[in-house]
PDB file of C-alpha atoms in Angstrom:
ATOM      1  CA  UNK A   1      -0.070  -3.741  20.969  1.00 50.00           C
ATOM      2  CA  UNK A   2       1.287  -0.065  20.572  1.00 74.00           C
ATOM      3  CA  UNK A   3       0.013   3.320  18.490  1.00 92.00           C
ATOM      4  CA  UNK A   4      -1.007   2.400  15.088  1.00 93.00           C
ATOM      5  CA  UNK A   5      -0.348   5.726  14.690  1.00 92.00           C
ATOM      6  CA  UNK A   6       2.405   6.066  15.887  1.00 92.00           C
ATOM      7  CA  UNK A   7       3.841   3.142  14.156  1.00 94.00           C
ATOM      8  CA  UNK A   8       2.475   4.393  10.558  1.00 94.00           C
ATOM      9  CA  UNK A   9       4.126   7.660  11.235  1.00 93.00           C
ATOM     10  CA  UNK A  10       7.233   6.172  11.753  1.00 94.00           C
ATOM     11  CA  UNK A  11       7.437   4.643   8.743  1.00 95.00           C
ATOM     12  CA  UNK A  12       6.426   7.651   6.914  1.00 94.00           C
ATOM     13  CA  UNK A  13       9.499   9.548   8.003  1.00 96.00           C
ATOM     14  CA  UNK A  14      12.010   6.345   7.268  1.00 96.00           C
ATOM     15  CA  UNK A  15      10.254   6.297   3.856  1.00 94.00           C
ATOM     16  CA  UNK A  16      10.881   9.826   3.071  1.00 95.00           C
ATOM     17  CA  UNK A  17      13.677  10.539   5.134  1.00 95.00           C
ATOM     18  CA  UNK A  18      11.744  13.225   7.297  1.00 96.00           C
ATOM     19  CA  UNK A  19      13.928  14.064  10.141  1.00 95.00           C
ATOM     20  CA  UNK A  20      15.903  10.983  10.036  1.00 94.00           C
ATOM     21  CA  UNK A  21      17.724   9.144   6.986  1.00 94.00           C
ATOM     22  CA  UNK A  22      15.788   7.365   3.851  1.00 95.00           C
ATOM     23  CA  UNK A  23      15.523   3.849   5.357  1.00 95.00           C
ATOM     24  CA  UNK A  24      13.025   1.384   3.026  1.00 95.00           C
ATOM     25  CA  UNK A  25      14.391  -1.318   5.672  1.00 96.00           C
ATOM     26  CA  UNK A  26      13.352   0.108   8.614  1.00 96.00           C
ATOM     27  CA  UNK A  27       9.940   1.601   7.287  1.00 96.00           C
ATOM     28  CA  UNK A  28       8.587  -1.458   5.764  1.00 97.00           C
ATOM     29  CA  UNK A  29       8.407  -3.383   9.377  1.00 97.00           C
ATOM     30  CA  UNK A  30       6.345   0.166  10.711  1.00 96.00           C
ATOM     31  CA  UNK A  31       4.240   0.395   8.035  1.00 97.00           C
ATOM     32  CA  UNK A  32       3.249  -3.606   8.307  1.00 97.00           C
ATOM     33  CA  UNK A  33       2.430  -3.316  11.967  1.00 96.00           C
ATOM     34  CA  UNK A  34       0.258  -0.126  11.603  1.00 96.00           C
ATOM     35  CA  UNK A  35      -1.182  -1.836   8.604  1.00 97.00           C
ATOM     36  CA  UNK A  36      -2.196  -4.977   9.977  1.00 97.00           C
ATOM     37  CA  UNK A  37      -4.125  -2.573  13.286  1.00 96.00           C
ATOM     38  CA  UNK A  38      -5.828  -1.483  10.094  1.00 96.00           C
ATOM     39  CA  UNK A  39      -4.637   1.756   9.521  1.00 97.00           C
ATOM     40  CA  UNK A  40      -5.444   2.713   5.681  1.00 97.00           C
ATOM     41  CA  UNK A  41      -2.441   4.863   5.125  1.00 97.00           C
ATOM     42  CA  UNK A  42       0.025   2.374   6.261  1.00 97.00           C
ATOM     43  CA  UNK A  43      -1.878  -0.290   3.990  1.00 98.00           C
ATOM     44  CA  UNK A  44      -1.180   1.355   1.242  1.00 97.00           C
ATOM     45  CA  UNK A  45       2.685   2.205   2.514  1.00 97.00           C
ATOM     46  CA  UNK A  46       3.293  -1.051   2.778  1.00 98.00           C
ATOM     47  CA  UNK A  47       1.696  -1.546  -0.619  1.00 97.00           C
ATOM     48  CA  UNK A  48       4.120   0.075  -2.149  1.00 96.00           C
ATOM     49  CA  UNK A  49       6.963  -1.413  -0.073  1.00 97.00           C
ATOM     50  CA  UNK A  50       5.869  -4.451  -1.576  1.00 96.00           C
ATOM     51  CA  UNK A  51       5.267  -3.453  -5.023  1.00 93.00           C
ATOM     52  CA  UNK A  52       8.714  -1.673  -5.520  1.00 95.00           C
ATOM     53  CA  UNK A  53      10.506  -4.480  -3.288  1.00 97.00           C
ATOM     54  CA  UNK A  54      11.947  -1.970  -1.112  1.00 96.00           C
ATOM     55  CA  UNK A  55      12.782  -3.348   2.479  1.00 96.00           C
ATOM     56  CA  UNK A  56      10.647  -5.905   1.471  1.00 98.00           C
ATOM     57  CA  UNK A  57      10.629  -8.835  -1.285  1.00 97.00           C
ATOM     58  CA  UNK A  58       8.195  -7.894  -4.014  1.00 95.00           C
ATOM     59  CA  UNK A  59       5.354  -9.642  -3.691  1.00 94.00           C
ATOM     60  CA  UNK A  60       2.761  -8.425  -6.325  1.00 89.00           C
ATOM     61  CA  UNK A  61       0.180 -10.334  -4.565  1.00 90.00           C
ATOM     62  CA  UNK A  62       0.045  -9.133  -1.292  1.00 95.00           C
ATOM     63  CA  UNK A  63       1.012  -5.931  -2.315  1.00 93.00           C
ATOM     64  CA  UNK A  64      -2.414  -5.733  -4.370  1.00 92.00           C
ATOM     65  CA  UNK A  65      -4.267  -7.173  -0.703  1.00 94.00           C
ATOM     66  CA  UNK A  66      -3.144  -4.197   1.195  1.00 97.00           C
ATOM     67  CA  UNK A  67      -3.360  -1.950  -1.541  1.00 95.00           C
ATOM     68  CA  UNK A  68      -7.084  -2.895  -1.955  1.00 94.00           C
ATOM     69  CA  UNK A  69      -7.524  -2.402   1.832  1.00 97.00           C
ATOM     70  CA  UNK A  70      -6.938   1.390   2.055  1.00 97.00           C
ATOM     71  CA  UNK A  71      -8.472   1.524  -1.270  1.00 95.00           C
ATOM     72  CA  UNK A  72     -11.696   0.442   0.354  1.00 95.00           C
ATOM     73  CA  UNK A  73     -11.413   2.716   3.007  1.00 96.00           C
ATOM     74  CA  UNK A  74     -11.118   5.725   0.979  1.00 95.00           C
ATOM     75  CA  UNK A  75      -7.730   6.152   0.146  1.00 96.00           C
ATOM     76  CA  UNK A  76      -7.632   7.911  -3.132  1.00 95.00           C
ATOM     77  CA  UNK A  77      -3.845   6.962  -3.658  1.00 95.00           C
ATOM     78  CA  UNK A  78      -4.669   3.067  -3.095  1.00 96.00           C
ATOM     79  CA  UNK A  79      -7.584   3.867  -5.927  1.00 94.00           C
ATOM     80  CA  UNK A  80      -5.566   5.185  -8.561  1.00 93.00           C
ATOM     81  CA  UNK A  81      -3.292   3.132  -8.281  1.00 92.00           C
ATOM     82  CA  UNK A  82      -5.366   0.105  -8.627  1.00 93.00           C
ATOM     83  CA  UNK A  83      -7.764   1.220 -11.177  1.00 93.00           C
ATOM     84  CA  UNK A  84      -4.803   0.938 -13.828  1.00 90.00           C
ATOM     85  CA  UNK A  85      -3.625  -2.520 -12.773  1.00 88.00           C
ATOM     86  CA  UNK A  86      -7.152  -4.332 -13.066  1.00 91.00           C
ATOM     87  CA  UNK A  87      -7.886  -2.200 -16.297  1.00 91.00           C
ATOM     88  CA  UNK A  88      -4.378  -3.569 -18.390  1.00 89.00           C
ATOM     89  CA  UNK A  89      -4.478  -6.842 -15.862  1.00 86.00           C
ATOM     90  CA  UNK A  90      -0.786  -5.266 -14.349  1.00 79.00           C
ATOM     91  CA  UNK A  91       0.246  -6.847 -11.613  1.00 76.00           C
ATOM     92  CA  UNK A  92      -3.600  -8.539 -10.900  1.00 82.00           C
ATOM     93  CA  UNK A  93      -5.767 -10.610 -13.396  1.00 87.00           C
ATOM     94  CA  UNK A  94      -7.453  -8.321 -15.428  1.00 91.00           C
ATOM     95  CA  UNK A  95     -10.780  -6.864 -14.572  1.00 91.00           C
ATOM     96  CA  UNK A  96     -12.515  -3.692 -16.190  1.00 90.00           C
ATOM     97  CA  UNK A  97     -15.632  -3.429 -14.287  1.00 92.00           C
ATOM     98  CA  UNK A  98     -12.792  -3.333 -10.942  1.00 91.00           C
ATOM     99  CA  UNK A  99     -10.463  -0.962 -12.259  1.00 91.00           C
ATOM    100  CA  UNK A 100     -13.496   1.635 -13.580  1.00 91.00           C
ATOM    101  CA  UNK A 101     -15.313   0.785  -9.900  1.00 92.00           C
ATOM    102  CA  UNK A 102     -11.559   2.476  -8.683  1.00 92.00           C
ATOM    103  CA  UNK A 103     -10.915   4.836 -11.417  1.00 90.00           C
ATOM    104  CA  UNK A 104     -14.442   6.578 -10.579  1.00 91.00           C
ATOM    105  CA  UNK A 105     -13.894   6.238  -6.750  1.00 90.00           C
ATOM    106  CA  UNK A 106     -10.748   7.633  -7.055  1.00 85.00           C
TER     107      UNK A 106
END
């Protein structure tokens, strides 16, 4: 099954290019696996992977599942980032009492 760990650390470093060259192609598949063993950092990685289509097709939709994933587990990030998107309906149908739950957890 491997190191979800691991796996989200790897893509960190392909996404910033930390000790080996910028590579959205090669972090998105990292970041999926760690996020799918449930690791909240690597849902919201792959988040953005999806939201920004890079290594990835965009794909609003599941970009907003994983983002609300490590949003629910505390990841501040994942918050702000929603709370904006259900308060102007960006990206998501709109939803104020959503995006102000985020915006204050955040």
């Amino acid at each position: 099954m491997g190191h979800a760990g691991a796996r989200a650390c790897l893509g960190d470093c392909y996404n910033i290019g930390q000790g080996t060259p910028k590579d959205h192609v090669k972090a998105a598949p990292y970041f999926r696996l760690a996020a799918d063993q449930g690791v909240p950092e690597a849902q919201f990685g792959y988040a953005q992977c999806l939201t920004f289509g890079e290594g990835v097709p965009q794909d609003y939709n599941e970009a907003t599942q994983y983002c609300r994933l490590a949003a629910d587990q505390g990841i501040a990030q994942a918050q702000s980032f929603l709370a904006p998107g259900y308060l102007h309906g960006q990206g998501m149908s709109k939803d104020h009492d959503e995006g102000v739950r985020y915006h204050c957890l955040a």
